[in-house]
């Protein structure tokens, strides 16, 4: 369960900003959009981030994705002296460009609260820390300043492993690699922290692969029917790529020389089944369509999303989606969010996404503490803040006020001119 995430001096974020999933003391949608943790803490089931293009919305999710990737791989990849891929400080100020980036996450695993973070530049980890609160009081597990480690008696699994930790690797990842109990548990939590792009289909393969399992397939079909996509069933098949095609590829790879190579390549196909009718509109059977040839981009995107969504709901995980609403009708976007706000989310999975769909800015759908904004200042630095920070009237229209600029975080379009006649000074952009 995500409690809060902080990032600083990374991409467009110069100062440290914090996104909190802790429910504020307001009464809006307490029964549907908030859940109580075993520690009695109220957390939000979802949050949405708004902002102008290039304001930092995607950079916040990139920061979360980097933290997960670095934790997962830093002890396995790279050697001493190799650059840490993906870390980039705020480059528009000389005071920050050579300083490390800051990352910290607070999360709840079972009944234990953890706070873990690090500061890192492309060369090395500068600082690293881990605290936990099995009861009320927070207890230090370890801290790290460059190559100096302080390991408490509560983190015995890390004793001696500081000597095995490269300067460009995380101590937590190294300890988990040696099967440390606490560290492995934290890495397992991050494995349920999914970050995907709503503009790409790179995660479609997961949905397609899981469709071979009947329980998963039935869940997808139920979602398709609930979304009213006019699809009655789906079929997953395999077709062998023609041998002639393989031989042509091999000729190009080997310069025409003969090679005794025997292998078989299969192409997985996914088809949708639609009802077919006769001239009297009587049902006569089904017509099969190839998903990527005949269905709309919106339908293809939903298929891609259904896999991660089902996995997140089944495991009480966390799903972060960059541009969730891209290619989707606003009603379908609401349908996805409702899955997290309703009885279909018994394990209290969490959804975090960014959007330009102002239809969602509605008090009947979101609480004020679920709505976040990013905005860049005149020096190119992004800020992050919540609607709950504003004194909003009970009858206010979030969408209208947002588009009027009352909350900031919108693009301001200046006057522009296409071209000007050199003789008479006529401005054709104003005609």
PDB file of C-alpha atoms in Angstrom, residues 4-19 56 59-64 66-67 88 101-105 118 382 384:
ATOM      1  CA  UNK A   4       3.580   8.686  -0.107  1.00  0.00           C
ATOM      2  CA  UNK A   5       6.323   9.245  -2.672  1.00  0.00           C
ATOM      3  CA  UNK A   6       8.857  12.079  -2.770  1.00  0.00           C
ATOM      4  CA  UNK A   7      11.318  13.164  -5.446  1.00  0.00           C
ATOM      5  CA  UNK A   8      13.702  16.088  -5.805  1.00  0.00           C
ATOM      6  CA  UNK A   9      16.310  17.335  -8.269  1.00  0.00           C
ATOM      7  CA  UNK A  10      15.173  14.876 -10.915  1.00  0.00           C
ATOM      8  CA  UNK A  11      14.186  15.862 -14.462  1.00  0.00           C
ATOM      9  CA  UNK A  12      11.890  18.915 -14.106  1.00  0.00           C
ATOM     10  CA  UNK A  13      11.563  18.692 -10.299  1.00  0.00           C
ATOM     11  CA  UNK A  14      14.149  21.010  -8.727  1.00  0.00           C
ATOM     12  CA  UNK A  15      12.832  21.104  -5.145  1.00  0.00           C
ATOM     13  CA  UNK A  16      11.527  18.062  -3.304  1.00  0.00           C
ATOM     14  CA  UNK A  17       7.822  17.382  -3.905  1.00  0.00           C
ATOM     15  CA  UNK A  18       5.620  14.775  -2.235  1.00  0.00           C
ATOM     16  CA  UNK A  19       2.543  12.961  -3.492  1.00  0.00           C
ATOM     17  CA  UNK A  56       5.943  17.418 -15.031  1.00  0.00           C
ATOM     18  CA  UNK A  59       8.183  13.027 -14.925  1.00  0.00           C
ATOM     19  CA  UNK A  60       6.608  12.135 -11.588  1.00  0.00           C
ATOM     20  CA  UNK A  61       5.754   8.665 -12.894  1.00  0.00           C
ATOM     21  CA  UNK A  62       9.215   8.401 -14.476  1.00  0.00           C
ATOM     22  CA  UNK A  63      10.701   9.080 -11.046  1.00  0.00           C
ATOM     23  CA  UNK A  64       8.678   6.220  -9.559  1.00  0.00           C
ATOM     24  CA  UNK A  66      13.347   4.793 -12.008  1.00  0.00           C
ATOM     25  CA  UNK A  67      13.229   4.071  -8.281  1.00  0.00           C
ATOM     26  CA  UNK A  88      19.171  12.960 -14.420  1.00  0.00           C
ATOM     27  CA  UNK A 101      18.663  13.265  -7.177  1.00  0.00           C
ATOM     28  CA  UNK A 102      16.453  12.420  -4.189  1.00  0.00           C
ATOM     29  CA  UNK A 103      13.940   9.542  -3.996  1.00  0.00           C
ATOM     30  CA  UNK A 104      11.912   8.342  -1.022  1.00  0.00           C
ATOM     31  CA  UNK A 105       8.872   6.123  -0.615  1.00  0.00           C
ATOM     32  CA  UNK A 118      18.358   7.281  -1.460  1.00  0.00           C
ATOM     33  CA  UNK A 382       7.852  21.696 -11.656  1.00  0.00           C
ATOM     34  CA  UNK A 384       3.168  19.382  -7.266  1.00  0.00           C
TER      35      UNK A 384
END
